[in-house]
Amino acid sequence: MPRPQTPYRTADLDLVKKNLSGILSLSTDVVSKQLQTEHPNDVLPLAVMFRTVFSEVHLWQSAVLALVPEMAWVEGPRGVPQIRPEKVASMRFLSLEVPDEDAEQELAQVRTRQVLFERLLDAMPAASKLAYRNMVRWVDYKEHPDPNVRKFPLSSDSAFGYNLLKLESLMADRLRFHEKKCRDMLGLSDSQTTPAKVTFECLVAAEDDMRYFIQRWSVVNDSEELVPECLLAQVSANLSANRALLELAAMEARGKEAEELCVSFLRELNRQGLTSIPEEVDEWPEHEIDRELRRLLTKRFGQGGTMLHSELFSRGPMSDSDIVMVDLWSRELQQRYMRVRGASCEFNQAKDAHAGRHNRFIFALAMVGAFYCKTSTLWEFTGHSNPRYAVFPDPKETSFGNREAPATHAAQVLLQAYGMIFYANSGWNLSGERVREYAEVASVKRSYQQCMLRFAVKGRSSRELLSLHNVLEDSGHASNPDGCSQVHAA
């Protein structure tokens, strides 16, 4: 008796299982078995979609941050699993600026993501489309109710993807909750940094909280039991999760770059006797901060500067245009940092903590460090002949009107460098001794966020994901165990 004919060709199965292995973070053997026994009718629609997307954008998987294969997970600091921060990880969709019309490749990468999600929905059977439409529908960033999200014009995602931000925000809330309890018990003042050992313990408690919430919210209720299982909805949810995971991996990579910048630069400043912010900064009039900052930077790092007598400064003095760039970018970075911090706490609190002249000087130091350490970072979008670019802008770029503001990855390096200098020190000291410890704490926090997202999405059925989505969708904007809201970029 002849075997029943499959509704797809072998080439279709090979293409689909290869891509789904990375999207679902499962082995190809597991994916192949699931496709052949549980979802044979989904193979051909997925194969057609993958071929169509590939014809429009080469290496579309990297372009849309689609793949997080099993092997991407490695042991990170303190033994906490994290995604290896490789070249495919990017924060391109967290840009504050829309690429101009000449940036065809960049815009194509953004459009491909939307096309992929819309075609996943279109390919669903009628019953699945009705059940999962609200979860997998494409949401334009301008339509999002959270003003923090609307700051990022490339961040459009599925409704499920945006709801993952609530999980990330809630985990940050739970960490703050446990840290506050521990700080109160230890009698720490606001000026004292939480000890790293305490933060690590609080992260474990926060993850335990999140696992409890997620497991409870993923229980399929009676009405959802009637919903058909849908591989295409599962793929859509995993694509959103993979973007979030790879953005955290990209933040991790930028953190490594910032750490090396800070350690090298502060070590040399300390060796030359600069161990705290110069006292003259205290006297800067508010309306003269720009002028005074340029003057101080020129005295230290300009022609004949007092700090230039070592190998680290072999690049020579900073030009007047370099120092102007430090002034302009440090102001922009300070404002950006307060907006980001203000997304997770009251803006006035962020302003009180980071808006002063001393803070401005630290932002400027981070830029000077990037200049002398020749710090580079990965391009946000693929397609460049050189995969990396200098964090501190080249004079040729600025002369053509480019790099008027720091690009996403460059800004992330400098913002993290500021945080390492600010939080690794007490008062206005500039010691490099505790930078690596603070960097490790930040790294472990990102690892726990990744682990939480992995637990929330990976290996879950489409009905469980729908149940989780419905709870998050109904949670509003309250920051409590039953609902929360924030932006992933914060």
PDB file of C-alpha atoms in Angstrom, residues 171-453:
ATOM      1  CA  MET A 171      11.408  42.121  36.566  1.00  0.00           C
ATOM      2  CA  ALA A 172      13.197  45.439  37.033  1.00  0.00           C
ATOM      3  CA  ASP A 173      10.475  46.417  39.513  1.00  0.00           C
ATOM      4  CA  ARG A 174      10.895  43.186  41.441  1.00  0.00           C
ATOM      5  CA  LEU A 175      14.648  43.707  41.604  1.00  0.00           C
ATOM      6  CA  ARG A 176      14.150  47.228  42.971  1.00  0.00           C
ATOM      7  CA  PHE A 177      11.643  45.860  45.496  1.00  0.00           C
ATOM      8  CA  HIS A 178      14.077  43.252  46.843  1.00  0.00           C
ATOM      9  CA  GLU A 179      17.027  45.654  46.775  1.00  0.00           C
ATOM     10  CA  LYS A 180      15.082  48.255  48.752  1.00  0.00           C
ATOM     11  CA  LYS A 181      14.239  45.676  51.413  1.00  0.00           C
ATOM     12  CA  CYS A 182      17.897  44.676  51.683  1.00  0.00           C
ATOM     13  CA  ARG A 183      19.133  48.274  51.660  1.00  0.00           C
ATOM     14  CA  ASP A 184      16.714  49.184  54.449  1.00  0.00           C
ATOM     15  CA  MET A 185      17.876  46.183  56.476  1.00  0.00           C
ATOM     16  CA  LEU A 186      21.525  47.176  55.959  1.00  0.00           C
ATOM     17  CA  GLY A 187      20.826  50.847  56.706  1.00  0.00           C
ATOM     18  CA  LEU A 188      22.393  52.062  53.434  1.00  0.00           C
ATOM     19  CA  SER A 189      22.026  55.736  52.555  1.00  0.00           C
ATOM     20  CA  ASP A 190      20.990  56.953  49.088  1.00  0.00           C
ATOM     21  CA  SER A 191      24.620  57.824  48.318  1.00  0.00           C
ATOM     22  CA  GLN A 192      25.818  54.251  48.942  1.00  0.00           C
ATOM     23  CA  THR A 193      25.827  51.698  46.127  1.00  0.00           C
ATOM     24  CA  THR A 194      24.122  48.378  46.795  1.00  0.00           C
ATOM     25  CA  PRO A 195      26.870  45.767  47.396  1.00  0.00           C
ATOM     26  CA  ALA A 196      27.286  43.418  44.438  1.00  0.00           C
ATOM     27  CA  LYS A 197      26.684  40.336  46.601  1.00  0.00           C
ATOM     28  CA  VAL A 198      23.332  41.761  47.702  1.00  0.00           C
ATOM     29  CA  THR A 199      22.303  42.580  44.127  1.00  0.00           C
ATOM     30  CA  PHE A 200      23.106  39.033  42.986  1.00  0.00           C
ATOM     31  CA  GLU A 201      20.918  37.623  45.774  1.00  0.00           C
ATOM     32  CA  CYS A 202      18.113  40.017  44.860  1.00  0.00           C
ATOM     33  CA  LEU A 203      18.328  39.003  41.208  1.00  0.00           C
ATOM     34  CA  VAL A 204      17.719  35.371  42.184  1.00  0.00           C
ATOM     35  CA  ALA A 205      14.667  36.452  44.188  1.00  0.00           C
ATOM     36  CA  ALA A 206      13.382  38.615  41.328  1.00  0.00           C
ATOM     37  CA  GLU A 207      13.734  35.752  38.846  1.00  0.00           C
ATOM     38  CA  ASP A 208      11.872  33.421  41.222  1.00  0.00           C
ATOM     39  CA  ASP A 209       9.050  35.976  41.370  1.00  0.00           C
ATOM     40  CA  MET A 210       8.934  36.213  37.583  1.00  0.00           C
ATOM     41  CA  ARG A 211       8.870  32.446  37.098  1.00  0.00           C
ATOM     42  CA  TYR A 212       5.920  32.239  39.482  1.00  0.00           C
ATOM     43  CA  PHE A 213       4.014  35.003  37.682  1.00  0.00           C
ATOM     44  CA  ILE A 214       4.763  33.698  34.180  1.00  0.00           C
ATOM     45  CA  GLN A 215       3.830  30.125  35.046  1.00  0.00           C
ATOM     46  CA  ARG A 216       0.549  31.320  36.545  1.00  0.00           C
ATOM     47  CA  TRP A 217      -0.258  33.598  33.625  1.00  0.00           C
ATOM     48  CA  SER A 218       0.524  30.913  31.025  1.00  0.00           C
ATOM     49  CA  VAL A 219      -2.100  28.474  32.289  1.00  0.00           C
ATOM     50  CA  VAL A 220      -4.631  27.859  29.518  1.00  0.00           C
ATOM     51  CA  ASN A 221      -8.158  28.661  30.713  1.00  0.00           C
ATOM     52  CA  ASP A 222     -11.382  27.017  29.575  1.00  0.00           C
ATOM     53  CA  SER A 223     -12.027  29.390  26.672  1.00  0.00           C
ATOM     54  CA  GLU A 224      -8.433  29.110  25.434  1.00  0.00           C
ATOM     55  CA  GLU A 225      -8.700  25.291  25.522  1.00  0.00           C
ATOM     56  CA  LEU A 226     -11.031  25.631  22.533  1.00  0.00           C
ATOM     57  CA  VAL A 227      -8.400  27.576  20.531  1.00  0.00           C
ATOM     58  CA  PRO A 228      -6.492  25.477  17.952  1.00  0.00           C
ATOM     59  CA  GLU A 229      -2.744  25.034  18.367  1.00  0.00           C
ATOM     60  CA  CYS A 230      -0.971  27.160  15.751  1.00  0.00           C
ATOM     61  CA  LEU A 231       2.678  26.824  14.766  1.00  0.00           C
ATOM     62  CA  LEU A 232       2.587  30.123  12.873  1.00  0.00           C
ATOM     63  CA  ALA A 233       1.513  31.975  16.041  1.00  0.00           C
ATOM     64  CA  GLN A 234       4.290  30.222  17.954  1.00  0.00           C
ATOM     65  CA  VAL A 235       6.796  31.325  15.309  1.00  0.00           C
ATOM     66  CA  SER A 236       5.547  34.919  15.507  1.00  0.00           C
ATOM     67  CA  ALA A 237       5.891  35.044  19.297  1.00  0.00           C
ATOM     68  CA  ASN A 238       9.373  33.538  19.165  1.00  0.00           C
ATOM     69  CA  LEU A 239      10.478  36.076  16.555  1.00  0.00           C
ATOM     70  CA  SER A 240       9.518  38.885  18.932  1.00  0.00           C
ATOM     71  CA  ALA A 241      11.276  37.182  21.829  1.00  0.00           C
ATOM     72  CA  ASN A 242      14.418  36.641  19.750  1.00  0.00           C
ATOM     73  CA  ARG A 243      14.601  40.320  18.880  1.00  0.00           C
ATOM     74  CA  ALA A 244      14.410  41.219  22.579  1.00  0.00           C
ATOM     75  CA  LEU A 245      17.029  38.584  23.455  1.00  0.00           C
ATOM     76  CA  LEU A 246      19.440  39.760  20.766  1.00  0.00           C
ATOM     77  CA  GLU A 247      19.008  43.389  21.774  1.00  0.00           C
ATOM     78  CA  LEU A 248      20.028  42.433  25.305  1.00  0.00           C
ATOM     79  CA  ALA A 249      22.984  40.532  23.828  1.00  0.00           C
ATOM     80  CA  ALA A 250      23.947  43.663  21.875  1.00  0.00           C
ATOM     81  CA  MET A 251      23.733  45.716  25.076  1.00  0.00           C
ATOM     82  CA  GLU A 252      26.046  43.156  26.661  1.00  0.00           C
ATOM     83  CA  ALA A 253      28.568  43.562  23.837  1.00  0.00           C
ATOM     84  CA  ARG A 254      28.433  47.353  24.165  1.00  0.00           C
ATOM     85  CA  GLY A 255      28.963  46.893  27.902  1.00  0.00           C
ATOM     86  CA  LYS A 256      32.189  44.970  27.258  1.00  0.00           C
ATOM     87  CA  GLU A 257      33.396  47.787  25.004  1.00  0.00           C
ATOM     88  CA  ALA A 258      32.513  50.397  27.625  1.00  0.00           C
ATOM     89  CA  GLU A 259      34.239  48.394  30.361  1.00  0.00           C
ATOM     90  CA  GLU A 260      37.530  48.228  28.476  1.00  0.00           C
ATOM     91  CA  LEU A 261      37.311  51.946  27.710  1.00  0.00           C
ATOM     92  CA  CYS A 262      36.707  52.880  31.356  1.00  0.00           C
ATOM     93  CA  VAL A 263      39.317  50.572  32.865  1.00  0.00           C
ATOM     94  CA  SER A 264      42.107  51.704  30.515  1.00  0.00           C
ATOM     95  CA  PHE A 265      41.239  55.393  30.627  1.00  0.00           C
ATOM     96  CA  LEU A 266      40.572  55.733  34.360  1.00  0.00           C
ATOM     97  CA  ARG A 267      43.677  53.744  35.215  1.00  0.00           C
ATOM     98  CA  GLU A 268      45.796  56.252  33.307  1.00  0.00           C
ATOM     99  CA  LEU A 269      43.981  59.274  34.764  1.00  0.00           C
ATOM    100  CA  ASN A 270      44.497  57.861  38.253  1.00  0.00           C
ATOM    101  CA  ARG A 271      48.183  57.204  37.532  1.00  0.00           C
ATOM    102  CA  GLN A 272      48.570  60.864  36.626  1.00  0.00           C
ATOM    103  CA  GLY A 273      46.869  61.978  39.827  1.00  0.00           C
ATOM    104  CA  LEU A 274      43.342  62.690  38.574  1.00  0.00           C
ATOM    105  CA  THR A 275      41.263  60.630  41.004  1.00  0.00           C
ATOM    106  CA  SER A 276      38.216  62.843  41.342  1.00  0.00           C
ATOM    107  CA  ILE A 277      36.365  65.509  39.399  1.00  0.00           C
ATOM    108  CA  PRO A 278      38.405  68.750  39.546  1.00  0.00           C
ATOM    109  CA  GLU A 279      37.226  71.132  42.250  1.00  0.00           C
ATOM    110  CA  GLU A 280      36.889  73.961  39.742  1.00  0.00           C
ATOM    111  CA  VAL A 281      33.826  72.198  38.287  1.00  0.00           C
ATOM    112  CA  ASP A 282      32.019  73.140  41.530  1.00  0.00           C
ATOM    113  CA  GLU A 283      32.359  76.814  40.590  1.00  0.00           C
ATOM    114  CA  TRP A 284      30.998  76.640  37.048  1.00  0.00           C
ATOM    115  CA  PRO A 285      28.052  79.038  36.632  1.00  0.00           C
ATOM    116  CA  GLU A 286      24.990  77.276  35.245  1.00  0.00           C
ATOM    117  CA  HIS A 287      24.859  79.474  32.138  1.00  0.00           C
ATOM    118  CA  GLU A 288      28.592  78.989  31.436  1.00  0.00           C
ATOM    119  CA  ILE A 289      28.858  75.182  31.649  1.00  0.00           C
ATOM    120  CA  ASP A 290      29.524  74.721  27.919  1.00  0.00           C
ATOM    121  CA  ARG A 291      32.269  77.334  27.822  1.00  0.00           C
ATOM    122  CA  GLU A 292      33.876  76.145  31.067  1.00  0.00           C
ATOM    123  CA  LEU A 293      33.780  72.509  29.970  1.00  0.00           C
ATOM    124  CA  ARG A 294      35.562  73.346  26.716  1.00  0.00           C
ATOM    125  CA  ARG A 295      38.137  75.389  28.578  1.00  0.00           C
ATOM    126  CA  LEU A 296      38.892  72.596  31.075  1.00  0.00           C
ATOM    127  CA  LEU A 297      39.084  69.936  28.361  1.00  0.00           C
ATOM    128  CA  THR A 298      41.463  72.130  26.341  1.00  0.00           C
ATOM    129  CA  LYS A 299      43.672  72.649  29.380  1.00  0.00           C
ATOM    130  CA  ARG A 300      43.845  68.902  30.063  1.00  0.00           C
ATOM    131  CA  PHE A 301      43.694  67.347  26.576  1.00  0.00           C
ATOM    132  CA  GLY A 302      44.185  70.126  24.019  1.00  0.00           C
ATOM    133  CA  GLN A 303      47.431  71.489  22.606  1.00  0.00           C
ATOM    134  CA  GLY A 304      50.002  71.405  25.422  1.00  0.00           C
ATOM    135  CA  GLY A 305      47.494  69.620  27.665  1.00  0.00           C
ATOM    136  CA  THR A 306      48.615  68.549  31.107  1.00  0.00           C
ATOM    137  CA  MET A 307      47.393  64.934  30.722  1.00  0.00           C
ATOM    138  CA  LEU A 308      49.118  63.996  27.475  1.00  0.00           C
ATOM    139  CA  HIS A 309      52.422  62.626  28.724  1.00  0.00           C
ATOM    140  CA  SER A 310      51.888  58.874  28.393  1.00  0.00           C
ATOM    141  CA  GLU A 311      51.531  56.153  25.782  1.00  0.00           C
ATOM    142  CA  LEU A 312      47.735  56.111  26.077  1.00  0.00           C
ATOM    143  CA  PHE A 313      47.646  59.664  24.773  1.00  0.00           C
ATOM    144  CA  SER A 314      49.940  58.962  21.815  1.00  0.00           C
ATOM    145  CA  ARG A 315      47.155  60.075  19.522  1.00  0.00           C
ATOM    146  CA  GLY A 316      48.148  63.606  20.425  1.00  0.00           C
ATOM    147  CA  PRO A 317      46.125  66.598  21.567  1.00  0.00           C
ATOM    148  CA  MET A 318      42.437  66.939  20.792  1.00  0.00           C
ATOM    149  CA  SER A 319      41.659  69.608  18.224  1.00  0.00           C
ATOM    150  CA  ASP A 320      39.251  72.450  18.867  1.00  0.00           C
ATOM    151  CA  SER A 321      36.635  70.682  16.741  1.00  0.00           C
ATOM    152  CA  ASP A 322      37.113  67.476  18.770  1.00  0.00           C
ATOM    153  CA  ILE A 323      36.486  69.370  21.985  1.00  0.00           C
ATOM    154  CA  VAL A 324      33.424  71.072  20.506  1.00  0.00           C
ATOM    155  CA  MET A 325      32.131  67.601  19.605  1.00  0.00           C
ATOM    156  CA  VAL A 326      32.674  66.420  23.188  1.00  0.00           C
ATOM    157  CA  ASP A 327      30.725  69.422  24.449  1.00  0.00           C
ATOM    158  CA  LEU A 328      27.802  68.872  22.069  1.00  0.00           C
ATOM    159  CA  TRP A 329      27.573  65.106  22.460  1.00  0.00           C
ATOM    160  CA  SER A 330      28.024  65.137  26.243  1.00  0.00           C
ATOM    161  CA  ARG A 331      24.987  67.421  26.516  1.00  0.00           C
ATOM    162  CA  GLU A 332      22.940  65.130  24.247  1.00  0.00           C
ATOM    163  CA  LEU A 333      24.074  62.010  26.128  1.00  0.00           C
ATOM    164  CA  GLN A 334      23.173  63.549  29.464  1.00  0.00           C
ATOM    165  CA  GLN A 335      19.665  64.351  28.250  1.00  0.00           C
ATOM    166  CA  ARG A 336      19.306  60.881  26.723  1.00  0.00           C
ATOM    167  CA  TYR A 337      20.466  59.192  29.915  1.00  0.00           C
ATOM    168  CA  MET A 338      17.905  61.071  31.978  1.00  0.00           C
ATOM    169  CA  ARG A 339      15.133  60.119  29.538  1.00  0.00           C
ATOM    170  CA  VAL A 340      16.137  56.461  29.754  1.00  0.00           C
ATOM    171  CA  ARG A 341      16.451  56.501  33.539  1.00  0.00           C
ATOM    172  CA  GLY A 342      13.198  58.430  33.702  1.00  0.00           C
ATOM    173  CA  ALA A 343      11.473  55.538  31.929  1.00  0.00           C
ATOM    174  CA  SER A 344      12.048  53.358  34.981  1.00  0.00           C
ATOM    175  CA  CYS A 345      11.547  55.972  37.693  1.00  0.00           C
ATOM    176  CA  GLU A 346      10.229  59.498  38.077  1.00  0.00           C
ATOM    177  CA  PHE A 347      11.945  61.854  35.640  1.00  0.00           C
ATOM    178  CA  ASN A 348      12.583  64.349  38.437  1.00  0.00           C
ATOM    179  CA  GLN A 349      14.516  61.670  40.327  1.00  0.00           C
ATOM    180  CA  ALA A 350      16.654  60.983  37.255  1.00  0.00           C
ATOM    181  CA  LYS A 351      17.153  64.715  36.770  1.00  0.00           C
ATOM    182  CA  ASP A 352      18.246  65.227  40.366  1.00  0.00           C
ATOM    183  CA  ALA A 353      20.740  62.367  40.103  1.00  0.00           C
ATOM    184  CA  HIS A 354      22.238  62.981  36.657  1.00  0.00           C
ATOM    185  CA  ALA A 355      21.574  66.554  35.525  1.00  0.00           C
ATOM    186  CA  GLY A 356      24.413  68.388  37.290  1.00  0.00           C
ATOM    187  CA  ARG A 357      27.659  69.879  36.007  1.00  0.00           C
ATOM    188  CA  HIS A 358      29.633  67.044  37.620  1.00  0.00           C
ATOM    189  CA  ASN A 359      27.586  64.511  35.672  1.00  0.00           C
ATOM    190  CA  ARG A 360      28.182  66.475  32.485  1.00  0.00           C
ATOM    191  CA  PHE A 361      31.922  66.275  33.113  1.00  0.00           C
ATOM    192  CA  ILE A 362      31.715  62.469  33.466  1.00  0.00           C
ATOM    193  CA  PHE A 363      29.839  62.199  30.152  1.00  0.00           C
ATOM    194  CA  ALA A 364      32.581  64.325  28.589  1.00  0.00           C
ATOM    195  CA  LEU A 365      35.277  62.094  30.123  1.00  0.00           C
ATOM    196  CA  ALA A 366      33.622  59.024  28.603  1.00  0.00           C
ATOM    197  CA  MET A 367      33.892  60.649  25.188  1.00  0.00           C
ATOM    198  CA  VAL A 368      37.515  61.665  25.730  1.00  0.00           C
ATOM    199  CA  GLY A 369      38.206  58.085  26.774  1.00  0.00           C
ATOM    200  CA  ALA A 370      36.625  56.788  23.560  1.00  0.00           C
ATOM    201  CA  PHE A 371      38.834  59.215  21.602  1.00  0.00           C
ATOM    202  CA  TYR A 372      42.137  58.114  23.175  1.00  0.00           C
ATOM    203  CA  CYS A 373      41.290  54.421  23.563  1.00  0.00           C
ATOM    204  CA  LYS A 374      40.192  54.379  19.906  1.00  0.00           C
ATOM    205  CA  THR A 375      37.022  52.591  20.968  1.00  0.00           C
ATOM    206  CA  SER A 376      35.007  51.066  18.145  1.00  0.00           C
ATOM    207  CA  THR A 377      31.656  49.321  17.985  1.00  0.00           C
ATOM    208  CA  LEU A 378      29.584  47.306  15.518  1.00  0.00           C
ATOM    209  CA  TRP A 379      27.400  49.000  12.934  1.00  0.00           C
ATOM    210  CA  GLU A 380      23.715  48.861  13.797  1.00  0.00           C
ATOM    211  CA  PHE A 381      22.774  47.774  10.266  1.00  0.00           C
ATOM    212  CA  THR A 382      24.581  45.209   8.151  1.00  0.00           C
ATOM    213  CA  GLY A 383      26.070  45.867   4.726  1.00  0.00           C
ATOM    214  CA  HIS A 384      29.130  48.000   5.549  1.00  0.00           C
ATOM    215  CA  SER A 385      32.565  47.117   4.179  1.00  0.00           C
ATOM    216  CA  ASN A 386      34.040  47.483   7.659  1.00  0.00           C
ATOM    217  CA  PRO A 387      31.843  45.866  10.346  1.00  0.00           C
ATOM    218  CA  ARG A 388      32.919  48.383  13.013  1.00  0.00           C
ATOM    219  CA  TYR A 389      33.060  52.151  13.329  1.00  0.00           C
ATOM    220  CA  ALA A 390      34.765  54.543  15.729  1.00  0.00           C
ATOM    221  CA  VAL A 391      32.638  55.630  18.681  1.00  0.00           C
ATOM    222  CA  PHE A 392      34.241  59.067  18.585  1.00  0.00           C
ATOM    223  CA  PRO A 393      33.350  60.579  15.193  1.00  0.00           C
ATOM    224  CA  ASP A 394      36.026  61.152  12.592  1.00  0.00           C
ATOM    225  CA  PRO A 395      36.476  64.815  11.543  1.00  0.00           C
ATOM    226  CA  LYS A 396      35.694  63.849   7.932  1.00  0.00           C
ATOM    227  CA  GLU A 397      32.285  62.533   8.992  1.00  0.00           C
ATOM    228  CA  THR A 398      31.388  65.655  10.916  1.00  0.00           C
ATOM    229  CA  SER A 399      32.553  67.919   8.087  1.00  0.00           C
ATOM    230  CA  PHE A 400      29.925  66.278   5.863  1.00  0.00           C
ATOM    231  CA  GLY A 401      27.228  66.808   8.475  1.00  0.00           C
ATOM    232  CA  ASN A 402      27.217  63.172   9.621  1.00  0.00           C
ATOM    233  CA  ARG A 403      27.292  61.966  13.225  1.00  0.00           C
ATOM    234  CA  GLU A 404      25.690  65.151  14.549  1.00  0.00           C
ATOM    235  CA  ALA A 405      24.346  62.944  17.327  1.00  0.00           C
ATOM    236  CA  PRO A 406      25.709  59.586  18.507  1.00  0.00           C
ATOM    237  CA  ALA A 407      24.354  56.553  16.657  1.00  0.00           C
ATOM    238  CA  THR A 408      22.597  53.874  18.698  1.00  0.00           C
ATOM    239  CA  HIS A 409      25.565  51.603  19.429  1.00  0.00           C
ATOM    240  CA  ALA A 410      28.019  54.467  19.990  1.00  0.00           C
ATOM    241  CA  ALA A 411      25.547  56.095  22.360  1.00  0.00           C
ATOM    242  CA  GLN A 412      25.062  52.815  24.208  1.00  0.00           C
ATOM    243  CA  VAL A 413      28.829  52.441  24.743  1.00  0.00           C
ATOM    244  CA  LEU A 414      29.093  55.989  26.089  1.00  0.00           C
ATOM    245  CA  LEU A 415      25.972  55.758  28.248  1.00  0.00           C
ATOM    246  CA  GLN A 416      27.219  52.527  29.813  1.00  0.00           C
ATOM    247  CA  ALA A 417      30.666  54.058  30.300  1.00  0.00           C
ATOM    248  CA  TYR A 418      29.060  56.948  32.185  1.00  0.00           C
ATOM    249  CA  GLY A 419      27.093  54.504  34.346  1.00  0.00           C
ATOM    250  CA  MET A 420      30.228  52.519  35.163  1.00  0.00           C
ATOM    251  CA  ILE A 421      32.134  55.620  36.234  1.00  0.00           C
ATOM    252  CA  PHE A 422      29.208  57.121  38.153  1.00  0.00           C
ATOM    253  CA  TYR A 423      27.962  54.022  39.988  1.00  0.00           C
ATOM    254  CA  ALA A 424      31.335  52.371  40.589  1.00  0.00           C
ATOM    255  CA  ASN A 425      32.456  55.380  42.627  1.00  0.00           C
ATOM    256  CA  SER A 426      31.270  57.179  45.721  1.00  0.00           C
ATOM    257  CA  GLY A 427      30.909  60.935  45.691  1.00  0.00           C
ATOM    258  CA  TRP A 428      32.655  62.419  42.657  1.00  0.00           C
ATOM    259  CA  ASN A 429      35.636  60.083  42.617  1.00  0.00           C
ATOM    260  CA  LEU A 430      37.007  58.793  39.316  1.00  0.00           C
ATOM    261  CA  SER A 431      38.672  55.594  40.486  1.00  0.00           C
ATOM    262  CA  GLY A 432      38.797  52.672  38.080  1.00  0.00           C
ATOM    263  CA  GLU A 433      39.106  50.057  40.819  1.00  0.00           C
ATOM    264  CA  ARG A 434      35.437  49.018  41.023  1.00  0.00           C
ATOM    265  CA  VAL A 435      34.508  49.451  37.361  1.00  0.00           C
ATOM    266  CA  ARG A 436      34.838  45.756  36.572  1.00  0.00           C
ATOM    267  CA  GLU A 437      32.701  44.835  39.563  1.00  0.00           C
ATOM    268  CA  TYR A 438      29.950  47.236  38.493  1.00  0.00           C
ATOM    269  CA  ALA A 439      30.222  45.986  34.885  1.00  0.00           C
ATOM    270  CA  GLU A 440      29.780  42.420  36.119  1.00  0.00           C
ATOM    271  CA  VAL A 441      26.654  43.400  38.051  1.00  0.00           C
ATOM    272  CA  ALA A 442      25.189  45.027  34.931  1.00  0.00           C
ATOM    273  CA  SER A 443      26.083  41.952  32.881  1.00  0.00           C
ATOM    274  CA  VAL A 444      24.418  39.568  35.324  1.00  0.00           C
ATOM    275  CA  LYS A 445      21.277  41.716  35.312  1.00  0.00           C
ATOM    276  CA  ARG A 446      21.068  41.384  31.536  1.00  0.00           C
ATOM    277  CA  SER A 447      21.638  37.630  31.830  1.00  0.00           C
ATOM    278  CA  TYR A 448      18.712  37.266  34.217  1.00  0.00           C
ATOM    279  CA  GLN A 449      16.509  39.317  31.873  1.00  0.00           C
ATOM    280  CA  GLN A 450      17.446  36.938  29.051  1.00  0.00           C
ATOM    281  CA  CYS A 451      16.732  33.892  31.201  1.00  0.00           C
ATOM    282  CA  MET A 452      13.342  35.328  32.156  1.00  0.00           C
ATOM    283  CA  LEU A 453      12.372  35.893  28.495  1.00  0.00           C
TER     284      LEU A 453
END
